[in-house]
PDB file of C-alpha atoms and ligand atoms in Angstrom:
ATOM      1  CA  MET A1280      39.564  51.054  78.290  1.00 50.00           C
ATOM      2  CA  SER A1281      41.282  53.988  79.733  1.00 57.00           C
ATOM      3  CA  GLU A1282      42.361  56.933  77.633  1.00 59.00           C
ATOM      4  CA  ASN A1283      45.759  57.054  79.344  1.00 59.00           C
ATOM      5  CA  SER A1284      47.532  54.161  77.607  1.00 59.00           C
ATOM      6  CA  GLU A1285      50.458  54.082  79.942  1.00 86.00           C
ATOM      7  CA  LYS A1286      49.824  51.364  82.689  1.00 94.00           C
ATOM      8  CA  GLN A1287      50.981  52.589  86.069  1.00 97.00           C
ATOM      9  CA  LEU A1288      51.875  51.266  89.312  1.00 98.00           C
ATOM     10  CA  ILE A1289      49.752  53.446  91.839  1.00 98.00           C
ATOM     11  CA  VAL A1290      50.153  53.613  95.764  1.00 98.00           C
ATOM     12  CA  VAL A1291      47.001  55.112  96.961  1.00 98.00           C
ATOM     13  CA  LYS A1292      46.911  56.418 100.581  1.00 97.00           C
ATOM     14  CA  VAL A1293      43.382  57.079 102.403  1.00 97.00           C
ATOM     15  CA  GLY A1294      43.631  59.063 105.438  1.00 92.00           C
ATOM     16  CA  SER A1295      41.397  58.221 108.557  1.00 90.00           C
ATOM     17  CA  ASN A1296      39.435  61.554 107.950  1.00 90.00           C
ATOM     18  CA  VAL A1297      38.380  60.456 104.626  1.00 93.00           C
ATOM     19  CA  LEU A1298      37.191  57.000 105.907  1.00 93.00           C
ATOM     20  CA  THR A1299      35.547  57.712 109.328  1.00 89.00           C
ATOM     21  CA  ARG A1300      32.445  59.802 109.764  1.00 89.00           C
ATOM     22  CA  ALA A1301      31.914  62.304 112.772  1.00 85.00           C
ATOM     23  CA  ASP A1302      30.324  59.719 114.995  1.00 84.00           C
ATOM     24  CA  GLN A1303      33.605  57.575 114.328  1.00 81.00           C
ATOM     25  CA  LYS A1304      31.708  54.892 112.465  1.00 86.00           C
ATOM     26  CA  PRO A1305      33.298  53.948 108.925  1.00 90.00           C
ATOM     27  CA  ASN A1306      32.456  56.305 106.003  1.00 94.00           C
ATOM     28  CA  VAL A1307      30.814  53.685 103.953  1.00 95.00           C
ATOM     29  CA  THR A1308      29.801  56.239 101.164  1.00 96.00           C
ATOM     30  CA  ASN A1309      33.508  57.622 100.781  1.00 96.00           C
ATOM     31  CA  MET A1310      34.908  53.997 100.959  1.00 97.00           C
ATOM     32  CA  SER A1311      32.421  52.595  98.286  1.00 98.00           C
ATOM     33  CA  ALA A1312      33.153  55.747  95.989  1.00 98.00           C
ATOM     34  CA  LEU A1313      37.019  55.198  96.420  1.00 98.00           C
ATOM     35  CA  VAL A1314      36.853  51.308  95.886  1.00 98.00           C
ATOM     36  CA  ASP A1315      34.515  52.132  92.657  1.00 98.00           C
ATOM     37  CA  GLN A1316      37.550  54.237  91.362  1.00 98.00           C
ATOM     38  CA  MET A1317      39.964  51.887  92.256  1.00 98.00           C
ATOM     39  CA  ALA A1318      38.110  49.193  90.429  1.00 98.00           C
ATOM     40  CA  ARG A1319      37.978  51.126  87.439  1.00 98.00           C
ATOM     41  CA  LEU A1320      41.675  51.833  87.488  1.00 97.00           C
ATOM     42  CA  HIS A1321      42.221  48.245  88.096  1.00 97.00           C
ATOM     43  CA  ALA A1322      40.144  47.424  84.819  1.00 97.00           C
ATOM     44  CA  TYR A1323      42.288  49.804  82.837  1.00 96.00           C
ATOM     45  CA  GLY A1324      45.257  48.055  83.521  1.00 96.00           C
ATOM     46  CA  HIS A1325      47.122  50.057  86.347  1.00 97.00           C
ATOM     47  CA  ARG A1326      48.150  48.074  89.454  1.00 98.00           C
ATOM     48  CA  ILE A1327      46.715  49.515  92.640  1.00 98.00           C
ATOM     49  CA  VAL A1328      48.343  49.221  96.005  1.00 98.00           C
ATOM     50  CA  LEU A1329      46.076  50.536  98.746  1.00 98.00           C
ATOM     51  CA  VAL A1330      47.311  51.947 102.222  1.00 98.00           C
ATOM     52  CA  SER A1331      44.330  52.493 104.299  1.00 97.00           C
ATOM     53  CA  SER A1332      44.128  54.193 107.572  1.00 95.00           C
ATOM     54  CA  GLY A1333      41.053  54.145 109.714  1.00 93.00           C
ATOM     55  CA  ALA A1334      41.487  51.037 112.158  1.00 94.00           C
ATOM     56  CA  VAL A1335      41.860  53.005 115.305  1.00 93.00           C
ATOM     57  CA  ALA A1336      39.102  55.338 114.238  1.00 90.00           C
ATOM     58  CA  CYS A1337      36.700  52.477 113.457  1.00 91.00           C
ATOM     59  CA  GLY A1338      37.453  50.836 116.629  1.00 93.00           C
ATOM     60  CA  ARG A1339      36.924  53.900 118.773  1.00 90.00           C
ATOM     61  CA  GLY A1340      33.358  53.965 117.819  1.00 86.00           C
ATOM     62  CA  VAL A1341      32.586  50.400 118.844  1.00 90.00           C
ATOM     63  CA  ILE A1342      33.387  49.960 122.320  1.00 89.00           C
ATOM     64  CA  GLN A1343      33.834  52.074 125.547  1.00 89.00           C
ATOM     65  CA  PRO A1344      36.834  50.591 127.452  1.00 92.00           C
ATOM     66  CA  ALA A1345      35.968  49.367 131.051  1.00 91.00           C
ATOM     67  CA  ARG A1346      38.567  51.587 132.535  1.00 94.00           C
ATOM     68  CA  GLN A1347      40.774  54.532 131.366  1.00 94.00           C
ATOM     69  CA  LEU A1348      43.605  53.217 129.269  1.00 93.00           C
ATOM     70  CA  ASP A1349      46.976  54.460 128.222  1.00 92.00           C
ATOM     71  CA  SER A1350      47.479  55.602 124.767  1.00 90.00           C
ATOM     72  CA  VAL A1351      49.214  52.305 123.635  1.00 91.00           C
ATOM     73  CA  ALA A1352      46.626  49.885 125.207  1.00 93.00           C
ATOM     74  CA  GLU A1353      44.094  52.179 123.543  1.00 93.00           C
ATOM     75  CA  ARG A1354      45.643  52.135 120.055  1.00 92.00           C
ATOM     76  CA  GLN A1355      45.945  48.383 120.455  1.00 94.00           C
ATOM     77  CA  LEU A1356      42.460  47.868 121.576  1.00 95.00           C
ATOM     78  CA  TYR A1357      40.705  49.940 119.051  1.00 95.00           C
ATOM     79  CA  SER A1358      42.897  48.970 116.050  1.00 95.00           C
ATOM     80  CA  SER A1359      42.215  45.131 116.995  1.00 96.00           C
ATOM     81  CA  ILE A1360      38.631  45.810 116.488  1.00 95.00           C
ATOM     82  CA  GLY A1361      38.649  48.321 113.732  1.00 95.00           C
ATOM     83  CA  GLN A1362      41.023  46.566 111.442  1.00 96.00           C
ATOM     84  CA  ILE A1363      38.605  43.728 111.120  1.00 96.00           C
ATOM     85  CA  ARG A1364      35.724  45.942 110.270  1.00 94.00           C
ATOM     86  CA  LEU A1365      37.656  48.073 107.860  1.00 95.00           C
ATOM     87  CA  ILE A1366      39.058  44.994 105.883  1.00 97.00           C
ATOM     88  CA  ASN A1367      35.600  43.184 105.958  1.00 97.00           C
ATOM     89  CA  LEU A1368      34.100  46.435 104.392  1.00 96.00           C
ATOM     90  CA  TYR A1369      36.857  46.469 101.791  1.00 98.00           C
ATOM     91  CA  ASN A1370      36.464  42.809 101.117  1.00 98.00           C
ATOM     92  CA  GLN A1371      32.849  43.260 100.377  1.00 98.00           C
ATOM     93  CA  LEU A1372      33.059  46.321  98.458  1.00 98.00           C
ATOM     94  CA  PHE A1373      36.064  45.146  95.974  1.00 98.00           C
ATOM     95  CA  GLY A1374      34.224  41.528  95.945  1.00 98.00           C
ATOM     96  CA  SER A1375      31.212  43.233  94.248  1.00 98.00           C
ATOM     97  CA  TYR A1376      33.616  43.739  91.505  1.00 98.00           C
ATOM     98  CA  GLY A1377      35.194  40.210  91.572  1.00 98.00           C
ATOM     99  CA  ILE A1378      38.445  41.847  92.769  1.00 98.00           C
ATOM    100  CA  PRO A1379      40.355  39.887  95.381  1.00 98.00           C
ATOM    101  CA  ILE A1380      41.980  41.889  98.059  1.00 98.00           C
ATOM    102  CA  GLY A1381      44.940  40.744 100.494  1.00 98.00           C
ATOM    103  CA  GLN A1382      45.580  42.188 103.743  1.00 98.00           C
ATOM    104  CA  VAL A1383      49.413  43.276 104.675  1.00 98.00           C
ATOM    105  CA  LEU A1384      49.784  44.540 108.034  1.00 97.00           C
ATOM    106  CA  THR A1385      53.530  45.710 108.485  1.00 95.00           C
ATOM    107  CA  GLN A1386      55.786  47.477 110.852  1.00 92.00           C
ATOM    108  CA  LYS A1387      58.880  49.839 110.358  1.00 89.00           C
ATOM    109  CA  ASP A1388      61.157  47.000 111.339  1.00 88.00           C
ATOM    110  CA  ASN A1389      60.006  45.373 107.824  1.00 89.00           C
ATOM    111  CA  PHE A1390      61.963  48.459 106.175  1.00 88.00           C
ATOM    112  CA  ALA A1391      64.941  47.953 108.515  1.00 87.00           C
ATOM    113  CA  SER A1392      67.076  45.575 106.645  1.00 87.00           C
ATOM    114  CA  ARG A1393      67.397  44.982 102.816  1.00 89.00           C
ATOM    115  CA  THR A1394      66.570  41.394 103.500  1.00 92.00           C
ATOM    116  CA  ALA A1395      62.989  42.264 105.280  1.00 91.00           C
ATOM    117  CA  CYS A1396      62.390  44.936 102.392  1.00 91.00           C
ATOM    118  CA  LEU A1397      62.971  42.695  99.361  1.00 93.00           C
ATOM    119  CA  ASN A1398      60.620  40.103 101.355  1.00 93.00           C
ATOM    120  CA  GLN A1399      57.953  42.467 101.604  1.00 94.00           C
ATOM    121  CA  LYS A1400      58.476  43.877  98.252  1.00 95.00           C
ATOM    122  CA  SER A1401      58.069  40.420  96.786  1.00 96.00           C
ATOM    123  CA  CYS A1402      54.929  39.786  98.772  1.00 97.00           C
ATOM    124  CA  ILE A1403      53.409  42.810  97.180  1.00 97.00           C
ATOM    125  CA  LEU A1404      54.645  41.999  93.713  1.00 97.00           C
ATOM    126  CA  THR A1405      53.213  38.523  93.964  1.00 98.00           C
ATOM    127  CA  MET A1406      49.990  39.840  95.017  1.00 98.00           C
ATOM    128  CA  LEU A1407      49.838  42.537  92.217  1.00 98.00           C
ATOM    129  CA  ASP A1408      51.079  39.646  89.425  1.00 97.00           C
ATOM    130  CA  ASN A1409      48.046  37.695  90.568  1.00 97.00           C
ATOM    131  CA  GLY A1410      45.550  40.380  90.189  1.00 97.00           C
ATOM    132  CA  VAL A1411      45.256  41.006  93.867  1.00 98.00           C
ATOM    133  CA  ILE A1412      44.926  44.410  95.217  1.00 98.00           C
ATOM    134  CA  PRO A1413      47.177  44.611  98.559  1.00 98.00           C
ATOM    135  CA  VAL A1414      45.425  46.495 101.385  1.00 98.00           C
ATOM    136  CA  LEU A1415      48.321  47.717 103.677  1.00 98.00           C
ATOM    137  CA  ASN A1416      48.153  49.212 107.234  1.00 97.00           C
ATOM    138  CA  GLU A1417      50.487  49.282 110.178  1.00 95.00           C
ATOM    139  CA  ASN A1418      50.256  46.534 112.407  1.00 94.00           C
ATOM    140  CA  ASP A1419      49.017  48.831 115.079  1.00 92.00           C
ATOM    141  CA  THR A1420      48.572  45.993 117.688  1.00 91.00           C
ATOM    142  CA  ALA A1421      52.204  44.851 117.706  1.00 89.00           C
ATOM    143  CA  SER A1422      54.037  48.259 116.755  1.00 80.00           C
ATOM    144  CA  LEU A1423      56.267  49.693 119.368  1.00 80.00           C
ATOM    145  CA  THR A1424      55.546  53.328 120.056  1.00 79.00           C
ATOM    146  CA  GLU A1425      59.170  54.412 119.581  1.00 74.00           C
ATOM    147  CA  LEU A1426      59.496  52.317 116.352  1.00 78.00           C
ATOM    148  CA  MET A1427      56.187  53.257 114.764  1.00 80.00           C
ATOM    149  CA  PHE A1428      55.774  55.072 111.289  1.00 82.00           C
ATOM    150  CA  THR A1429      55.149  58.681 111.830  1.00 81.00           C
ATOM    151  CA  ASP A1430      52.018  57.964 110.187  1.00 87.00           C
ATOM    152  CA  ASN A1431      50.423  55.965 107.216  1.00 92.00           C
ATOM    153  CA  ASP A1432      51.840  58.949 105.001  1.00 92.00           C
ATOM    154  CA  GLU A1433      55.230  57.593 106.107  1.00 92.00           C
ATOM    155  CA  LEU A1434      54.325  53.995 105.264  1.00 95.00           C
ATOM    156  CA  SER A1435      52.871  54.563 102.032  1.00 96.00           C
ATOM    157  CA  GLY A1436      55.949  56.782 100.987  1.00 95.00           C
ATOM    158  CA  LEU A1437      58.184  53.981 101.896  1.00 94.00           C
ATOM    159  CA  MET A1438      55.975  51.530 100.158  1.00 95.00           C
ATOM    160  CA  ALA A1439      56.050  53.500  96.737  1.00 96.00           C
ATOM    161  CA  THR A1440      59.690  54.087  97.043  1.00 94.00           C
ATOM    162  CA  MET A1441      60.550  50.468  97.704  1.00 93.00           C
ATOM    163  CA  LEU A1442      58.004  49.507  94.941  1.00 95.00           C
ATOM    164  CA  GLY A1443      59.501  51.861  92.267  1.00 94.00           C
ATOM    165  CA  ALA A1444      55.877  53.159  91.915  1.00 97.00           C
ATOM    166  CA  ASP A1445      55.029  55.539  89.292  1.00 97.00           C
ATOM    167  CA  LYS A1446      52.803  57.609  91.426  1.00 97.00           C
ATOM    168  CA  LEU A1447      51.787  57.890  95.257  1.00 98.00           C
ATOM    169  CA  VAL A1448      48.354  59.560  95.625  1.00 98.00           C
ATOM    170  CA  ILE A1449      47.572  60.729  99.128  1.00 97.00           C
ATOM    171  CA  LEU A1450      43.801  61.367  99.648  1.00 97.00           C
ATOM    172  CA  SER A1451      43.154  63.793 102.422  1.00 93.00           C
ATOM    173  CA  ASN A1452      40.383  65.933 103.434  1.00 91.00           C
ATOM    174  CA  VAL A1453      41.749  69.005 101.591  1.00 92.00           C
ATOM    175  CA  ASP A1454      42.667  69.824  97.990  1.00 95.00           C
ATOM    176  CA  GLY A1455      46.353  69.642  98.592  1.00 93.00           C
ATOM    177  CA  ILE A1456      48.937  72.429  99.842  1.00 90.00           C
ATOM    178  CA  TYR A1457      47.922  75.846 100.041  1.00 89.00           C
ATOM    179  CA  THR A1458      49.842  79.206 100.535  1.00 86.00           C
ATOM    180  CA  GLY A1459      47.948  79.584 104.022  1.00 83.00           C
ATOM    181  CA  ALA A1460      45.158  77.964 106.031  1.00 82.00           C
ATOM    182  CA  PRO A1461      42.768  76.342 103.289  1.00 81.00           C
ATOM    183  CA  ASP A1462      39.883  78.453 104.187  1.00 82.00           C
ATOM    184  CA  ALA A1463      41.917  81.796 104.791  1.00 84.00           C
ATOM    185  CA  PRO A1464      40.934  84.727 102.547  1.00 87.00           C
ATOM    186  CA  GLY A1465      43.509  84.852  99.710  1.00 85.00           C
ATOM    187  CA  SER A1466      45.069  81.300 100.271  1.00 86.00           C
ATOM    188  CA  GLU A1467      45.712  79.577  97.050  1.00 91.00           C
ATOM    189  CA  LEU A1468      46.068  75.995  96.192  1.00 93.00           C
ATOM    190  CA  ILE A1469      49.595  75.278  95.068  1.00 93.00           C
ATOM    191  CA  ARG A1470      49.171  73.275  92.143  1.00 95.00           C
ATOM    192  CA  ARG A1471      52.822  72.040  91.176  1.00 95.00           C
ATOM    193  CA  VAL A1472      56.172  71.628  93.265  1.00 94.00           C
ATOM    194  CA  THR A1473      59.322  71.276  91.729  1.00 93.00           C
ATOM    195  CA  PRO A1474      61.950  68.753  92.978  1.00 90.00           C
ATOM    196  CA  GLY A1475      63.476  70.317  96.121  1.00 83.00           C
ATOM    197  CA  GLU A1476      61.280  73.311  96.149  1.00 84.00           C
ATOM    198  CA  ASP A1477      61.048  74.449  99.966  1.00 80.00           C
ATOM    199  CA  LEU A1478      57.453  74.899 101.050  1.00 76.00           C
ATOM    200  CA  ARG A1479      57.883  75.476 104.756  1.00 73.00           C
ATOM    201  CA  ASP A1480      56.793  78.970 104.794  1.00 70.00           C
ATOM    202  CA  PHE A1481      53.349  77.753 103.393  1.00 71.00           C
ATOM    203  CA  VAL A1482      52.577  74.453 105.127  1.00 70.00           C
ATOM    204  CA  GLN A1483      50.381  74.241 108.320  1.00 60.00           C
ATOM    205  CA  GLN A1484      51.782  72.288 110.810  1.00 58.00           C
ATOM    206  CA  THR A1485      48.536  71.690 112.519  1.00 58.00           C
ATOM    207  CA  LYS A1486      46.575  68.591 112.123  1.00 55.00           C
ATOM    208  CA  SER A1487      42.911  67.892 111.886  1.00 57.00           C
ATOM    209  CA  GLY A1488      40.565  65.095 112.864  1.00 57.00           C
ATOM    210  CA  TYR A1489      41.608  61.390 113.546  1.00 55.00           C
ATOM    211  CA  GLY A1490      44.748  60.424 111.803  1.00 56.00           C
ATOM    212  CA  ARG A1491      48.156  60.864 113.185  1.00 57.00           C
ATOM    213  CA  GLY A1492      49.767  63.034 110.430  1.00 57.00           C
ATOM    214  CA  GLY A1493      48.816  66.370 109.187  1.00 70.00           C
ATOM    215  CA  MET A1494      49.858  68.693 106.284  1.00 79.00           C
ATOM    216  CA  GLY A1495      53.490  69.053 107.562  1.00 80.00           C
ATOM    217  CA  THR A1496      54.429  65.404 107.470  1.00 81.00           C
ATOM    218  CA  LYS A1497      52.538  64.888 103.942  1.00 87.00           C
ATOM    219  CA  CYS A1498      54.598  67.705 102.449  1.00 89.00           C
ATOM    220  CA  HIS A1499      57.983  66.196 103.927  1.00 88.00           C
ATOM    221  CA  ILE A1500      57.076  62.838 102.836  1.00 91.00           C
ATOM    222  CA  ALA A1501      55.879  64.120  99.289  1.00 94.00           C
ATOM    223  CA  ARG A1502      59.263  65.849  98.718  1.00 93.00           C
ATOM    224  CA  MET A1503      61.320  62.780  99.868  1.00 92.00           C
ATOM    225  CA  VAL A1504      59.345  60.427  97.460  1.00 94.00           C
ATOM    226  CA  ALA A1505      59.193  62.837  94.610  1.00 95.00           C
ATOM    227  CA  ALA A1506      63.180  63.236  95.237  1.00 93.00           C
ATOM    228  CA  GLU A1507      63.435  59.470  94.531  1.00 92.00           C
ATOM    229  CA  GLY A1508      61.510  59.571  91.245  1.00 94.00           C
ATOM    230  CA  VAL A1509      57.894  58.863  92.300  1.00 96.00           C
ATOM    231  CA  GLU A1510      55.206  61.361  91.260  1.00 97.00           C
ATOM    232  CA  VAL A1511      53.235  62.474  94.310  1.00 97.00           C
ATOM    233  CA  VAL A1512      49.625  63.991  94.421  1.00 98.00           C
ATOM    234  CA  ILE A1513      47.993  65.290  97.434  1.00 96.00           C
ATOM    235  CA  ALA A1514      44.177  65.438  96.811  1.00 97.00           C
ATOM    236  CA  ARG A1515      40.809  65.468  98.462  1.00 96.00           C
ATOM    237  CA  GLY A1516      39.446  61.955  98.943  1.00 96.00           C
ATOM    238  CA  ASN A1517      35.567  62.910  98.899  1.00 95.00           C
ATOM    239  CA  ARG A1518      35.852  64.761  95.530  1.00 96.00           C
ATOM    240  CA  PRO A1519      33.708  62.734  92.865  1.00 96.00           C
ATOM    241  CA  ASP A1520      35.965  60.709  90.747  1.00 97.00           C
ATOM    242  CA  VAL A1521      39.144  62.320  92.148  1.00 98.00           C
ATOM    243  CA  LEU A1522      41.373  59.052  91.849  1.00 97.00           C
ATOM    244  CA  VAL A1523      40.326  58.206  88.292  1.00 97.00           C
ATOM    245  CA  ASP A1524      40.740  62.201  87.568  1.00 97.00           C
ATOM    246  CA  VAL A1525      44.197  62.643  88.968  1.00 97.00           C
ATOM    247  CA  VAL A1526      45.420  59.519  87.136  1.00 96.00           C
ATOM    248  CA  GLU A1527      43.362  59.876  83.774  1.00 95.00           C
ATOM    249  CA  HIS A1528      42.471  63.557  83.501  1.00 95.00           C
ATOM    250  CA  PRO A1529      44.459  65.585  86.043  1.00 95.00           C
ATOM    251  CA  ASP A1530      43.500  69.036  84.554  1.00 95.00           C
ATOM    252  CA  ARG A1531      39.854  68.055  85.735  1.00 95.00           C
ATOM    253  CA  VAL A1532      40.639  67.991  89.563  1.00 97.00           C
ATOM    254  CA  PRO A1533      42.117  70.304  92.150  1.00 97.00           C
ATOM    255  CA  HIS A1534      45.225  68.819  93.434  1.00 97.00           C
ATOM    256  CA  THR A1535      49.152  69.334  94.386  1.00 96.00           C
ATOM    257  CA  LEU A1536      51.342  67.737  92.027  1.00 97.00           C
ATOM    258  CA  PHE A1537      55.035  67.111  93.505  1.00 97.00           C
ATOM    259  CA  GLU A1538      57.025  66.387  90.181  1.00 97.00           C
ATOM    260  CA  ALA A1539      59.235  63.370  90.185  1.00 96.00           C
ATOM    261  CA  ALA A1540      63.128  63.895  90.128  1.00 94.00           C
ATOM    262  CA  PRO A1541      64.928  61.873  87.515  1.00 91.00           C
ATOM    263  CA  ARG A1542      65.277  58.184  88.986  1.00 84.00           C
ATOM    264  CA  CYS A1543      68.806  56.899  89.908  1.00 72.00           C
ATOM    265  CA  GLU A1544      68.421  53.127  88.718  1.00 63.00           C
ATOM    266  CA  GLY A1545      70.560  50.128  89.771  1.00 51.00           C
ATOM    267  CA  ALA A1546      72.766  49.401  92.726  1.00 43.00           C
ATOM    268  CA  ALA A1547      73.293  53.114  93.160  1.00 42.00           C
ATOM    269  CA  ALA A1548      70.004  53.864  94.007  1.00 47.00           C
ATOM    270  CA  VAL A1549      70.352  54.159  97.592  1.00 47.00           C
ATOM    271  CA  THR A1550      67.270  56.113  98.947  1.00 59.00           C
ATOM    272  CA  SER A1551      67.252  58.539 101.674  1.00 60.00           C
ATOM    273  CA  PHE A1552      64.159  56.340 103.155  1.00 62.00           C
ATOM    274  CA  LEU A1553      66.150  53.134 102.824  1.00 66.00           C
ATOM    275  CA  ASP A1554      69.759  53.239 103.721  1.00 66.00           C
ATOM    276  CA  TYR A1555      70.651  50.407 101.419  1.00 69.00           C
ATOM    277  CA  PRO A1556      70.608  49.621  97.537  1.00 69.00           C
ATOM    278  CA  LEU A1557      67.507  47.754  96.755  1.00 67.00           C
ATOM    279  CA  GLU A1558      68.637  46.404  93.470  1.00 60.00           C
TER     280      GLU A1558
HETATM  281  N1  LIG B2810      47.341  52.873 111.665  1.00 66.06           N
HETATM  282  C1  LIG B2810      46.417  54.109 111.889  1.00 66.06           C
HETATM  283  C2  LIG B2810      45.009  53.479 111.755  1.00 66.06           C
HETATM  284  O1  LIG B2810      44.650  52.594 110.979  1.00 66.06           O
HETATM  285  C3  LIG B2810      46.441  55.341 111.366  1.00 66.06           C
HETATM  286  C4  LIG B2810      47.831  55.940 111.361  1.00 66.06           C
HETATM  287  C5  LIG B2810      47.631  57.411 110.447  1.00 66.06           C
HETATM  288  O2  LIG B2810      46.637  58.132 110.933  1.00 66.06           O
HETATM  289  O3  LIG B2810      48.381  57.737 109.683  1.00 66.06           O
HETATM  290  O4  LIG B2810      44.243  53.782 112.515  1.00 66.06           O
END
């Protein structure tokens, strides 16, 4: 059993850069290592919700469109192909541990009203109550560009807030937020961020690789989610045992922790993400 006796509800967000190789094929090595760790956390009694990017990136490596496509058609085409591959891989990998997974493809409209939000929340909680790991992504074939999530960092932040999760773990291709560019001389990893602390001077607005988000949005989302009482961790997804360590032995792994502000419970808990009370 786990050393940390407190059982947590943990939303894990994995970015396209962690899940896709340079040749745009799924990075099965990273996926498999992360599934092994989620299976361990699941066995320890933690409840896991996975938000996985990578559909568009996985689809891109499969076909060459017959003619030049605009960005919307491109996203729809690639995600339609890539999402199946992604979920099939997860199904095989979690299946080897006997853990059932369920696919939830969602859109921003599903957070737009209290009714839609509660419906989605009860779907995820029913899955968890039945030992199923929900695997979420944006429904990229149907989302309207102007109404999309900024990226899956935003989706995972909304999900963690809506579920009242204990922790949101955002896995990226760097160890966390640095005081400058991660590889610049003298740049240091920021280990702890207190609620409300301003990091604008530090955060790189550039983004790398395949995903839509960058460190700027990660940081913005992390601050908002932490302000709602959910602890947020940003860490590097391909570090061995990163996920188990951030939950069970946080001192063993480099990461940035956004401390959770005290939670505002009950009907008064109108979050800045969701403009209506959820209770
Ligand atoms: N939903 C997109 C995909 O699966 C990822 C969006 C993002 O990069 O955050 O490809």
